[in-house]
mmCIF file of C-alpha atoms and ligand atoms in Angstrom:
data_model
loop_
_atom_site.group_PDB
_atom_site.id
_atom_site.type_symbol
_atom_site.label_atom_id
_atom_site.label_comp_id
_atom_site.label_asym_id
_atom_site.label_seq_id
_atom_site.Cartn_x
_atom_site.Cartn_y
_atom_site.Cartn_z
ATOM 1 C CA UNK A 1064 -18.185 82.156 38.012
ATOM 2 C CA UNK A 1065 -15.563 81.823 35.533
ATOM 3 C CA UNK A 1066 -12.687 79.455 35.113
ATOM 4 C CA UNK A 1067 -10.214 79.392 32.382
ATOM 5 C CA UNK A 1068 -9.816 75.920 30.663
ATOM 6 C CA UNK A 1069 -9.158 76.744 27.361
ATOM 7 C CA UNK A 1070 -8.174 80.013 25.906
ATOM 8 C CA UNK A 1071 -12.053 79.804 24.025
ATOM 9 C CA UNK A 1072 -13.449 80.553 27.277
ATOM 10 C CA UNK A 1073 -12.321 84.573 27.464
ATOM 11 C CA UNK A 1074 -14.175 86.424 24.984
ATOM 12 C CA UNK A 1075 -12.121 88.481 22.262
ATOM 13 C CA UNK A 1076 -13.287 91.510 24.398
ATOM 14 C CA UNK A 1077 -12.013 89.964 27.748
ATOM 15 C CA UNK A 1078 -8.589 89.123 25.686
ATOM 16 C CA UNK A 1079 -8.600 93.151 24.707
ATOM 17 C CA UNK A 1080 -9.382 94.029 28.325
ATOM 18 C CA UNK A 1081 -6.618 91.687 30.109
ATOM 19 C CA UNK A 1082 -3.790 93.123 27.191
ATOM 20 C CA UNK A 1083 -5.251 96.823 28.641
ATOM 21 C CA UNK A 1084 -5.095 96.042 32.075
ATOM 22 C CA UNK A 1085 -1.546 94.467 32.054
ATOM 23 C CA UNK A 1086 -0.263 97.159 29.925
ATOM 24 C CA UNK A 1087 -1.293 99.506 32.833
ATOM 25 C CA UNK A 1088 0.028 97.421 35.402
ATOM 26 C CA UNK A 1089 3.284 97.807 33.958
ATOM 27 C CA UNK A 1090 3.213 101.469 33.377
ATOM 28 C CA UNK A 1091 1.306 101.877 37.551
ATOM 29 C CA UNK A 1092 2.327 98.800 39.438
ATOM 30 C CA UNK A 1093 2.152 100.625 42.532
ATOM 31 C CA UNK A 1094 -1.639 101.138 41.794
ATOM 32 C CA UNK A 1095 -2.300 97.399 41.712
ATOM 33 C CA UNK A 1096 -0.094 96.782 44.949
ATOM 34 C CA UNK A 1097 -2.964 96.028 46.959
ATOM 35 C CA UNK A 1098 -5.921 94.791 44.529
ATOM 36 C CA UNK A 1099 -5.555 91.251 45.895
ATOM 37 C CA UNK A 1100 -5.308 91.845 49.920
ATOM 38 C CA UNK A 1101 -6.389 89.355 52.025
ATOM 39 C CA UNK A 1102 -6.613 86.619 48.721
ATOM 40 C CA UNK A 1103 -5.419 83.298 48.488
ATOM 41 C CA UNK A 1104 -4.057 81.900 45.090
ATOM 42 C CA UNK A 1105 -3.386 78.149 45.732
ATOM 43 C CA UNK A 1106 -0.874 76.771 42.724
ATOM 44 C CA UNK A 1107 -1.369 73.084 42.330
ATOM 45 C CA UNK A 1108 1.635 71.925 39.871
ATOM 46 C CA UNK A 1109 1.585 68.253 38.967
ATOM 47 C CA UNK A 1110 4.104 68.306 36.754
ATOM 48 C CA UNK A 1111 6.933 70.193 36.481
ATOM 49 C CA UNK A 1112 7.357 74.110 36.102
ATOM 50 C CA UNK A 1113 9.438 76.927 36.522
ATOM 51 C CA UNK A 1114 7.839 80.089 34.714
ATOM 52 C CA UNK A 1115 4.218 79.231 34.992
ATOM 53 C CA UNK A 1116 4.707 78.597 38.593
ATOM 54 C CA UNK A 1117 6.635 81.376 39.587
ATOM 55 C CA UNK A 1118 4.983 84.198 37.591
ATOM 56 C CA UNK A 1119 1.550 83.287 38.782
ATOM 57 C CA UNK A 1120 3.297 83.412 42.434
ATOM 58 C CA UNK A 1121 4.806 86.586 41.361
ATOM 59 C CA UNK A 1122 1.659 87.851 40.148
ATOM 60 C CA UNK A 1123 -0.174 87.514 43.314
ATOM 61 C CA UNK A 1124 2.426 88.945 45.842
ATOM 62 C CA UNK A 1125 2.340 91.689 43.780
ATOM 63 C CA UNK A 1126 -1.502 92.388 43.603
ATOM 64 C CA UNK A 1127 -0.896 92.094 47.556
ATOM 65 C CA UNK A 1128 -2.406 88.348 47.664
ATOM 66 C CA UNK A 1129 -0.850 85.142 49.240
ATOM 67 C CA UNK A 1130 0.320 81.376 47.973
ATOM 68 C CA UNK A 1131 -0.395 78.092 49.013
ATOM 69 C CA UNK A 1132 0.296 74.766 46.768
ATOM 70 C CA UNK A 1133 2.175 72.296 46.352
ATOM 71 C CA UNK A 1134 5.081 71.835 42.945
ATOM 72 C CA UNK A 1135 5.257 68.477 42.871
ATOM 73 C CA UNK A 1136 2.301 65.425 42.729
ATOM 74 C CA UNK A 1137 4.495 63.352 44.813
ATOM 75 C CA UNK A 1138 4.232 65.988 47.723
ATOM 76 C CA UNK A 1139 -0.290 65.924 47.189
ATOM 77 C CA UNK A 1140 -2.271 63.425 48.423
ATOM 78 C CA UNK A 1141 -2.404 62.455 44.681
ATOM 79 C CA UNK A 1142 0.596 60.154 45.476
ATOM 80 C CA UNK A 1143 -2.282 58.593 47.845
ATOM 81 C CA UNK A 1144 -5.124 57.880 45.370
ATOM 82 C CA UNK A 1145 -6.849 61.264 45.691
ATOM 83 C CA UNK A 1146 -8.757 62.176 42.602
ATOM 84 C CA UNK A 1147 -8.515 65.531 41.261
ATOM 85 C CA UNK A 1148 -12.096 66.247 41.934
ATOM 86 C CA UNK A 1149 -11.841 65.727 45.691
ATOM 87 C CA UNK A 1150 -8.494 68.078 45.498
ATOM 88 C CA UNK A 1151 -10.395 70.730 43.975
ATOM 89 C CA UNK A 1152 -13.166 70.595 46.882
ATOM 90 C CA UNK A 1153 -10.861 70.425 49.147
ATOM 91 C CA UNK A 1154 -8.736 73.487 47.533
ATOM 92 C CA UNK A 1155 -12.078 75.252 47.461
ATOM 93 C CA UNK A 1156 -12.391 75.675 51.491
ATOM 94 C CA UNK A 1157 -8.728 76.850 51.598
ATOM 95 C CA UNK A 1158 -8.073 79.388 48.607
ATOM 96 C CA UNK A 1159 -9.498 81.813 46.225
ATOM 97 C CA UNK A 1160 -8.423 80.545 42.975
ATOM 98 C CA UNK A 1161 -6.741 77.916 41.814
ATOM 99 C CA UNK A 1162 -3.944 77.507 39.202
ATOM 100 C CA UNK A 1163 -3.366 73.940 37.876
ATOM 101 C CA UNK A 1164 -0.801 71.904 35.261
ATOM 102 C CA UNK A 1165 -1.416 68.515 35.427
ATOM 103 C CA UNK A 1166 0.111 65.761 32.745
ATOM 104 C CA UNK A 1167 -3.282 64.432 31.980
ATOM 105 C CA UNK A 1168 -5.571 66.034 29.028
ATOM 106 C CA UNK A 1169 -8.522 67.727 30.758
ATOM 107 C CA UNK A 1170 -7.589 67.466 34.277
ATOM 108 C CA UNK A 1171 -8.281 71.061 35.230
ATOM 109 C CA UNK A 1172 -11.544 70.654 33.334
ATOM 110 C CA UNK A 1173 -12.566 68.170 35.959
ATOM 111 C CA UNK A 1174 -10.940 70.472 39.354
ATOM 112 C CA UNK A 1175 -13.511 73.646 37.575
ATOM 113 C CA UNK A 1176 -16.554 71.604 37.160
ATOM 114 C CA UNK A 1177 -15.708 70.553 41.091
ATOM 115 C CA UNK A 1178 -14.336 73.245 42.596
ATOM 116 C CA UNK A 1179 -16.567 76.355 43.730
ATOM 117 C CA UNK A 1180 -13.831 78.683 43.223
ATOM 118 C CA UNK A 1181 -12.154 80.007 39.766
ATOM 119 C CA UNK A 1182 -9.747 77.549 38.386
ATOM 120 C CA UNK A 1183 -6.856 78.613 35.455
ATOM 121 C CA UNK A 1184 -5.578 75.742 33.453
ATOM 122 C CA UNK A 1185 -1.555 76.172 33.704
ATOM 123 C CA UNK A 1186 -1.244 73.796 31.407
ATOM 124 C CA UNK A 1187 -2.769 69.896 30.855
ATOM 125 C CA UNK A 1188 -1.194 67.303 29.046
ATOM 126 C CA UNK A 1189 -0.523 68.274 25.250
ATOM 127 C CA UNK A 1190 -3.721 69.451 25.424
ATOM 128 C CA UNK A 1191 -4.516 73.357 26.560
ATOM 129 C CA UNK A 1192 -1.940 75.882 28.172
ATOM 130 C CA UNK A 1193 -4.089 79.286 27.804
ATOM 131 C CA UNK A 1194 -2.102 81.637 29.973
ATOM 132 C CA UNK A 1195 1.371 80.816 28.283
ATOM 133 C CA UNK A 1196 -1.249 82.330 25.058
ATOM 134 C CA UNK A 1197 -2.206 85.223 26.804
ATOM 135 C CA UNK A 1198 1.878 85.808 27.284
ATOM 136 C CA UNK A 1199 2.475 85.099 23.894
ATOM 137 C CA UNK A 1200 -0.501 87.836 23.193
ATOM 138 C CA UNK A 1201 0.721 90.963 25.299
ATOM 139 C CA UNK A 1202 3.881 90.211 24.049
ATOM 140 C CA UNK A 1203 3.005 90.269 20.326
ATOM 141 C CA UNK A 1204 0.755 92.691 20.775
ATOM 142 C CA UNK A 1205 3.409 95.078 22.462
ATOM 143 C CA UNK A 1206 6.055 94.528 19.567
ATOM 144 C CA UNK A 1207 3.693 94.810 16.362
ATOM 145 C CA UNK A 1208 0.766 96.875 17.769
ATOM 146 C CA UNK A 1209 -1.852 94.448 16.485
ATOM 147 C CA UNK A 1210 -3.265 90.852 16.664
ATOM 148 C CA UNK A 1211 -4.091 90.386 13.071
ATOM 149 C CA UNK A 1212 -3.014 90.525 9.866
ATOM 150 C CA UNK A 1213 -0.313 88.790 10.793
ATOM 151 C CA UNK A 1214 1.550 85.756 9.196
ATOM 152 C CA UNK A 1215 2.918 83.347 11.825
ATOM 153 C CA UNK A 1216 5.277 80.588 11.551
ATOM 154 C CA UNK A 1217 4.895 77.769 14.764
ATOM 155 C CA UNK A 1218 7.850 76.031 14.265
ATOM 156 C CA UNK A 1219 8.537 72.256 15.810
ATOM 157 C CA UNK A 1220 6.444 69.750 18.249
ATOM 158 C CA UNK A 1221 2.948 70.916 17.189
ATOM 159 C CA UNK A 1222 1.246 67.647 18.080
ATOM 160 C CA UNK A 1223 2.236 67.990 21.693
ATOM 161 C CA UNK A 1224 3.607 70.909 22.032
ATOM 162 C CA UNK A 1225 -0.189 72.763 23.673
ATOM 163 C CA UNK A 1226 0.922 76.556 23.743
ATOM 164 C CA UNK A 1227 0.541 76.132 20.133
ATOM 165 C CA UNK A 1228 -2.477 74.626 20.512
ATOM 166 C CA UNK A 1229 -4.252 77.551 22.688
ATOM 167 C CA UNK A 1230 -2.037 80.253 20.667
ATOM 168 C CA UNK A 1231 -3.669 79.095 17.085
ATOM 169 C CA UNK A 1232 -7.195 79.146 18.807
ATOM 170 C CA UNK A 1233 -6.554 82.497 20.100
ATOM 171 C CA UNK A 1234 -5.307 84.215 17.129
ATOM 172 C CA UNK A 1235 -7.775 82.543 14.409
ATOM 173 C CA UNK A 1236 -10.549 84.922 16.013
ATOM 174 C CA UNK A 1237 -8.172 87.952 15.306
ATOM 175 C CA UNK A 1238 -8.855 88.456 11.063
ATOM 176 C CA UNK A 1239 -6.180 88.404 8.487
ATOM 177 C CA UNK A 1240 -3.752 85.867 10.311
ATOM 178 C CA UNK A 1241 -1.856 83.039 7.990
ATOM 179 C CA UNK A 1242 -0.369 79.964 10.335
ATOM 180 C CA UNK A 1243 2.572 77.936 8.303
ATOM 181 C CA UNK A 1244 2.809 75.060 10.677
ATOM 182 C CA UNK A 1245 6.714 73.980 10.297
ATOM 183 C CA UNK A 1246 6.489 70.561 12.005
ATOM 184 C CA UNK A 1247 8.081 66.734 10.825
ATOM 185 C CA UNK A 1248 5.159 64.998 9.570
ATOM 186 C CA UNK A 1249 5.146 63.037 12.576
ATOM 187 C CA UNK A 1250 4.654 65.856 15.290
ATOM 188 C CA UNK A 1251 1.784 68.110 13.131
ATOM 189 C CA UNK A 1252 -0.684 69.899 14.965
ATOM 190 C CA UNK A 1253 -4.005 67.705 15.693
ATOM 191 C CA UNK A 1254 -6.508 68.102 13.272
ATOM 192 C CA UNK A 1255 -9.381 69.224 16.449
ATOM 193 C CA UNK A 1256 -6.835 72.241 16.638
ATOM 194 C CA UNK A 1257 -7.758 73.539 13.001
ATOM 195 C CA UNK A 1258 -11.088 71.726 12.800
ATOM 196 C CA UNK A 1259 -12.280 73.962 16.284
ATOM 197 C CA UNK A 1260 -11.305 77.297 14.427
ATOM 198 C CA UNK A 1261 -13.625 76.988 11.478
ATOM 199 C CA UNK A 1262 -13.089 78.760 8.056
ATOM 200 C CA UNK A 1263 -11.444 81.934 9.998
ATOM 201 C CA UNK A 1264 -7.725 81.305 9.389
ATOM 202 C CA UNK A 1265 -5.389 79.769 6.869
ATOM 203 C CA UNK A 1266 -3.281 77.217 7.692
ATOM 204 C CA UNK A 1267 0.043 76.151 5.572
ATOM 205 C CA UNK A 1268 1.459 72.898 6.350
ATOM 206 C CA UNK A 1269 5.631 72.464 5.640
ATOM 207 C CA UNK A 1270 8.413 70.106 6.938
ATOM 208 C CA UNK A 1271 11.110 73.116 5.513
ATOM 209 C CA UNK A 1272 12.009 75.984 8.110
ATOM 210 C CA UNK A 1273 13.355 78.353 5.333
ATOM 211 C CA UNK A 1274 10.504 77.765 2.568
ATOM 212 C CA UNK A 1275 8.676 80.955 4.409
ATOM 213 C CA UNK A 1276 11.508 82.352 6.540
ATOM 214 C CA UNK A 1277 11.089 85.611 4.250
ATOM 215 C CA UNK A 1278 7.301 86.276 4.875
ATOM 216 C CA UNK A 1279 6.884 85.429 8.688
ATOM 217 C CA UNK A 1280 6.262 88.246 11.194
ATOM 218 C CA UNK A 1281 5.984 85.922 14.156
ATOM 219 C CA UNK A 1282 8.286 83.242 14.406
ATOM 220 C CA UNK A 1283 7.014 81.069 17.446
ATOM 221 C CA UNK A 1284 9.522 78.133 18.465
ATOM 222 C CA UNK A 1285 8.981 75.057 20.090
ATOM 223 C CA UNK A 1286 11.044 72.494 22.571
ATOM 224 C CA UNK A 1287 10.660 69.066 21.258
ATOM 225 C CA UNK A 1288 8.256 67.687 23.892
ATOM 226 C CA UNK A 1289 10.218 64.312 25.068
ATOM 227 C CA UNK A 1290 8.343 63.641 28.285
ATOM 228 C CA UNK A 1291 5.256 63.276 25.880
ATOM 229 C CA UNK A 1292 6.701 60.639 23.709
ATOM 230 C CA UNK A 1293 6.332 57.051 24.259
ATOM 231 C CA UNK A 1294 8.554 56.043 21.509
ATOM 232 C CA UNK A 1295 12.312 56.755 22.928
ATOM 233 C CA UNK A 1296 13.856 56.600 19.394
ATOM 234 C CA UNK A 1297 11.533 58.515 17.681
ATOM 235 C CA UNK A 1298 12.382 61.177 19.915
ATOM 236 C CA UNK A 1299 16.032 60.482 19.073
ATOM 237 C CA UNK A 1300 14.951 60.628 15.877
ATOM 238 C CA UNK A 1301 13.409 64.218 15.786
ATOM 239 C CA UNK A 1302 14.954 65.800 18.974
ATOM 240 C CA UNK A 1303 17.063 67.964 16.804
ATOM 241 C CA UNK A 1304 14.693 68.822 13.776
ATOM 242 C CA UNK A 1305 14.692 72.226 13.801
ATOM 243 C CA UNK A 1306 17.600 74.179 15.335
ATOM 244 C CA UNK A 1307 17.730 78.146 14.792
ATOM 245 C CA UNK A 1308 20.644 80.108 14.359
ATOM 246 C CA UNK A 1309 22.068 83.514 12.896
ATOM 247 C CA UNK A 1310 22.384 82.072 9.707
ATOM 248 C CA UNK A 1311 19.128 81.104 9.057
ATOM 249 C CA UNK A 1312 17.620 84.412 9.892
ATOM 250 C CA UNK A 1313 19.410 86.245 7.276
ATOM 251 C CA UNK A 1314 16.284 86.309 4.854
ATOM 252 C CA UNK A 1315 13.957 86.732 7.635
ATOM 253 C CA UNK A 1316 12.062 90.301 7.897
ATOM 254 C CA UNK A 1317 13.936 93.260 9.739
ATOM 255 C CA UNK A 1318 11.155 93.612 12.115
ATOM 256 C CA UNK A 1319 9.906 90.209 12.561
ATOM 257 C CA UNK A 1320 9.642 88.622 16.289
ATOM 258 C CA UNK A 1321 10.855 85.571 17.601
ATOM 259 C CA UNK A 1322 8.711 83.935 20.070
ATOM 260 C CA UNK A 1323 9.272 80.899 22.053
ATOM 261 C CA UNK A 1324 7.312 79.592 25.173
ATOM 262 C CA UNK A 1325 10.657 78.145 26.912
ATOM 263 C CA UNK A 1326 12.393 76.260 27.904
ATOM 264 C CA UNK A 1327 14.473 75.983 25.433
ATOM 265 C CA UNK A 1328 16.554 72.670 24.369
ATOM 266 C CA UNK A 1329 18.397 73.640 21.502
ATOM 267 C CA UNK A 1330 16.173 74.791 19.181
ATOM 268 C CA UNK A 1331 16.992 78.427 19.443
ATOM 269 C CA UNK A 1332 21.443 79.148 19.934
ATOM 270 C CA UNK A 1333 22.193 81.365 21.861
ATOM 271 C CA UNK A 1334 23.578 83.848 19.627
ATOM 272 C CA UNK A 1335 20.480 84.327 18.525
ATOM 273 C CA UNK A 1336 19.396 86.383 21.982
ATOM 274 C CA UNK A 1337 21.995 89.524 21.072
ATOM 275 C CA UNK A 1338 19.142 90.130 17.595
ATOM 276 C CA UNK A 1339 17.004 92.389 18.477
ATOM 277 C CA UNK A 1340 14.281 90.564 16.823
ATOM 278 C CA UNK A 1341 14.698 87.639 19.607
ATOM 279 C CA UNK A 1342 11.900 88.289 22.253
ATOM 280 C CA UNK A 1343 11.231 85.283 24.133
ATOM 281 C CA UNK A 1344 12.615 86.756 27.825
ATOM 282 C CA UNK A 1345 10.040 89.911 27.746
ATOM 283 C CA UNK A 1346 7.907 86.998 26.645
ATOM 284 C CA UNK A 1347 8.134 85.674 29.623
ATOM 285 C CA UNK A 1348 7.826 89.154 31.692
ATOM 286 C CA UNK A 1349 4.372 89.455 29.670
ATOM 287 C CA UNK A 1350 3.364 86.238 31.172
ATOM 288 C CA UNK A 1351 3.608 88.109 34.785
ATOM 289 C CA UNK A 1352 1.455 90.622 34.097
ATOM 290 C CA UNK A 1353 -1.130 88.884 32.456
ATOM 291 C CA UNK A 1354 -1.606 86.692 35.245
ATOM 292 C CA UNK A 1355 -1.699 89.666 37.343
ATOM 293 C CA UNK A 1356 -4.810 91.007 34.916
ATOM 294 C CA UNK A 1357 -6.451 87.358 34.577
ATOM 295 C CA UNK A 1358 -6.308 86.882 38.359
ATOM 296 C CA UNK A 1359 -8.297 89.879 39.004
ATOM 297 C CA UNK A 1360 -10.526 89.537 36.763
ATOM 298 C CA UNK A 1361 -11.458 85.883 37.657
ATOM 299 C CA UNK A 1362 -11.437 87.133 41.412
ATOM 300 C CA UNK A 1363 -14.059 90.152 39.973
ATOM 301 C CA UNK A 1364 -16.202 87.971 38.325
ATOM 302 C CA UNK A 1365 -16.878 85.158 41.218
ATOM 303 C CA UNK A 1366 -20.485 85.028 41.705
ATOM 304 C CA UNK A 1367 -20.637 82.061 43.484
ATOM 305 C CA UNK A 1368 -21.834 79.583 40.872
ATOM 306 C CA UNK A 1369 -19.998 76.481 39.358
ATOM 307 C CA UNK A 1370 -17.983 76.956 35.862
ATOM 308 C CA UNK A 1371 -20.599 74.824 33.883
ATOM 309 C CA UNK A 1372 -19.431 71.457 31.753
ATOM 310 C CA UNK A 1373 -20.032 70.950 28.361
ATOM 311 C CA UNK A 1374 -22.520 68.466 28.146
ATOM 312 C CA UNK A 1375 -22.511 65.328 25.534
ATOM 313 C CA UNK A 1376 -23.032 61.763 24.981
ATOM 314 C CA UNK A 1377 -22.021 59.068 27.262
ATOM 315 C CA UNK A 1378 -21.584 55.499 27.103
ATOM 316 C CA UNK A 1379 -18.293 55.415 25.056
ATOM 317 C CA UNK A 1380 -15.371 54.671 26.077
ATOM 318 C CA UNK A 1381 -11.947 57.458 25.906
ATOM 319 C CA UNK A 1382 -8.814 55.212 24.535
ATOM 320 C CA UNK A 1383 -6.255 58.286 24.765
ATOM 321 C CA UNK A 1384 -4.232 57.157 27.525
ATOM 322 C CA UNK A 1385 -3.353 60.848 28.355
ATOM 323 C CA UNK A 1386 -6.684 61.994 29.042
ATOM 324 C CA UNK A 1387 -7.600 62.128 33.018
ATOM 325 C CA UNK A 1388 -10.704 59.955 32.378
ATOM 326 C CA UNK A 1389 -7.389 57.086 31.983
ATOM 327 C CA UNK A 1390 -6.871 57.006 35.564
ATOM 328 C CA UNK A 1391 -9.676 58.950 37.375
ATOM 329 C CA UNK A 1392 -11.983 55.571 37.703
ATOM 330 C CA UNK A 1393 -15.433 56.891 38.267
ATOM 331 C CA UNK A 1394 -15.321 59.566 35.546
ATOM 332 C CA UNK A 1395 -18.151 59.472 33.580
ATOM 333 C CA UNK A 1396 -16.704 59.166 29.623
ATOM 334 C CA UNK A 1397 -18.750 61.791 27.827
ATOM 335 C CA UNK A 1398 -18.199 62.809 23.837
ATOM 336 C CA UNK A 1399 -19.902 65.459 21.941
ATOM 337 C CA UNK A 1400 -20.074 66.117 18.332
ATOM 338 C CA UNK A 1401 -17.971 68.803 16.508
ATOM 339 C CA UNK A 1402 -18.690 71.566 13.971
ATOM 340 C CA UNK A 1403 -16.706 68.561 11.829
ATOM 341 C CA UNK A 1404 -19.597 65.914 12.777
ATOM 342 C CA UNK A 1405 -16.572 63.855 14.356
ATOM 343 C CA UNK A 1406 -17.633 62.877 18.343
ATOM 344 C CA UNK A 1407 -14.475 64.138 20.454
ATOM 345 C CA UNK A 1408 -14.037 63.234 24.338
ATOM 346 C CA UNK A 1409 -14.643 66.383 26.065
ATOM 347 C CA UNK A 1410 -11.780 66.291 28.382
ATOM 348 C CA UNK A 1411 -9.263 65.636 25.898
ATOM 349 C CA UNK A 1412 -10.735 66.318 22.192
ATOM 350 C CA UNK A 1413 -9.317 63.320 20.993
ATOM 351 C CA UNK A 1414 -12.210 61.466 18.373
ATOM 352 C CA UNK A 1415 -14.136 58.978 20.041
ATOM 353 C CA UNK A 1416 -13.218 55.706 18.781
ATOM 354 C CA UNK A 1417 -17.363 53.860 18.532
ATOM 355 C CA UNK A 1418 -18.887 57.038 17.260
ATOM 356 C CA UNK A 1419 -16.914 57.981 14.380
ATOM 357 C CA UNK A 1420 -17.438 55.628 11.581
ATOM 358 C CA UNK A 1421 -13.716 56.564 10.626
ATOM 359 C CA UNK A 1422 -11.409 57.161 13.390
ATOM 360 C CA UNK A 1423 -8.573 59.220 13.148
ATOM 361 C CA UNK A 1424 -5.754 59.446 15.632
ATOM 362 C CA UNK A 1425 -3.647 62.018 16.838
HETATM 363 C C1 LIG B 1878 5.642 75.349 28.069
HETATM 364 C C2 LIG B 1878 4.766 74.255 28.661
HETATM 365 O O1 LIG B 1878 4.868 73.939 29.845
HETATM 366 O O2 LIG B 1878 3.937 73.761 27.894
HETATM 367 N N1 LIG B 1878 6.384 76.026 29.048
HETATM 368 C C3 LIG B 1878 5.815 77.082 29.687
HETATM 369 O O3 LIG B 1878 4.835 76.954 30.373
HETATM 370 N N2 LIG B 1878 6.343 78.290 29.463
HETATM 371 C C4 LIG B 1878 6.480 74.893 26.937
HETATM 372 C C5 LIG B 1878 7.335 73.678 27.108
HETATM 373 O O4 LIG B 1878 7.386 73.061 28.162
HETATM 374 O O5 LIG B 1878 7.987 73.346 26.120
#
């Protein structure tokens, strides 16, 4: 059986397939209408959503399918003490597949290894959010025609902003891309994001939004990600580092695309929506449809058998306070050893502070 925790666990072929697929559900829904009869898709949101929610709701009335779920933890018998491996065996008699955000690091990594039916990450923590990538995917693929050879600029809260996180591992195994990671040295993307892609990509760090406005193709925005902070004035501090606007397009290419995985804050005006190079609401379209593609093909490929955990080292202890093993008392703490030789916890890939002579943070 297969779950999606990470973007890592669809092959570059299954990536191809689900862009194919969605493309032809847009071009034949009515051929589709009825793929998921009789299915169950239960949405378990523990932190808020509009877009993630909704589209995979969307995308299961219209493969014919029903809903169940709950929005909100407060309305789960989380707000009761329930641990999220007990939800997902619960979830498992009820439903067909499960879709789950949750604010802690690795938390839908524990509900797969649990649950004995498919289970999508929609999003954990900073961490992971591998369908907003597959969005970001169809929709670059659609407007350029290819997944490599391109030069992408990620532009604001790459530390915990985690579609960036899933959209850098996706596109590294895609050859010829260039990252420039525009980010205030405070919020740069984690080094187990560029450490976990290997030699494959090239990565240019910058504070300066304009130093490579001329040479991007993709221009991927980020929301400042305040609920994540738990320094209040820092956030003052950097809420409004990067704000886009007509102006500073003008260099930018003719043809380049601008991305973001909304909401938006005020990093992108609004003025910006009437350029045609502003794509961020078919982005969101995309995101439908590749639900619709990932759904059935997780509901094709249930044989039956658990999504299998990566296994490690235990007794070490996880300090990040956002990882799940921070309030989920009987998980076991297990690390395992990167391509890097640094230890990392394997819920939340921060470095395990006791194995690593050095240890370096976040
Ligand atoms: C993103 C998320 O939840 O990480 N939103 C989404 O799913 N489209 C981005 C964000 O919240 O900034």
């Amino acid at each position: 059986m297969k779950s999606v925790i990470d973007i890592l666990d669809l092959s570059v072929e299954e990536l191809d397939g689900l862009i194919k697929t969605a493309m032809d559900i847009a071009n034949h829904p009515d051929d589709y209408a009825q793929k998921c009869k009789g299915k169950k898709l239960a949405t378990l949101f523990f932190e808020p959503s509009t877009r993630t929610r909704l589209s995979f709701e969307a995308a299961m009335y219209e493969l014919g399918g029903n809903v169940i779920g709950f929005s909100e933890a407060n309305s789960s018998s989380a707000s009761k003490g329930e641990s999220v491996a007990d939800t997902a065996k619960v979830i498992s008699c009820y439903a067909d597949i499960i879709a789950m955000r949750h604010p802690k690091e690795g938390a839908p990594y524990v509900a797969a290894i649990n649950a004995s039916i498919p289970v999508i990450n929609a999003g954990d923590g900073g961490h992971h959010h591998p369908t907003q990538t597959l969005a970001d995917l169809l929709t670059i693929y659609r407007e350029k025609g290819r997944l490599g050879g391109l030069t992408i600029g990620l532009v604001g809260d790459l530390k915990y902003g985690r579609t960036v996180h899933s959209l850098i591992a996706a596109l590294s195994r895609y050859e010829g891309n260039k990252f420039v990671l525009v980010s205030p040295n405070e919020l740069k993307v984690p080094d187990y994001v560029k450490k976990d892609v290997g030699d494959a990509a090239q990565f240019i760090e910058t504070t300066d939004l304009m130093e490579y406005m001329d040479k991007f193709d993709i221009l991927y925005m980020t929301r400042i990600q305040r609920e994540r902070f738990t320094d209040r004035d820092e956030y003052e501090r950097l809420k409004d580092s990067y704000i886009l606007t007509t102006d500073k397009l003008v260099p930018a290419k003719k043809d380049m695309c601008i991305l973001h995985p909304l909401p938006r804050v005020n990093e992108i005006s609004v003025k910006v929506d009437d350029d045609s190079r502003a794509c961020y609401f078919k982005q969101a379209l995309n995101g439908k449809l590749m639900r619709m593609a990932l759904i059935m093909h997780l509901l094709g490929h249930n044989d039956g058998q658990r999504f299998k955990g990566t296994t490690g080292e235990g007794g070490h202890k996880c300090h990040n306070p956002s990882c799940i093993t921070s309030t989920e008392q009987e998980l076991e703490h297990i690390h395992k050893k990167g391509q890097d030789g640094v230890y990392r916890c394997i819920y939340c890939d921060q470095p395990s502070v006791g194995l690593n002579s050095t240890s370096n943070s976040k």
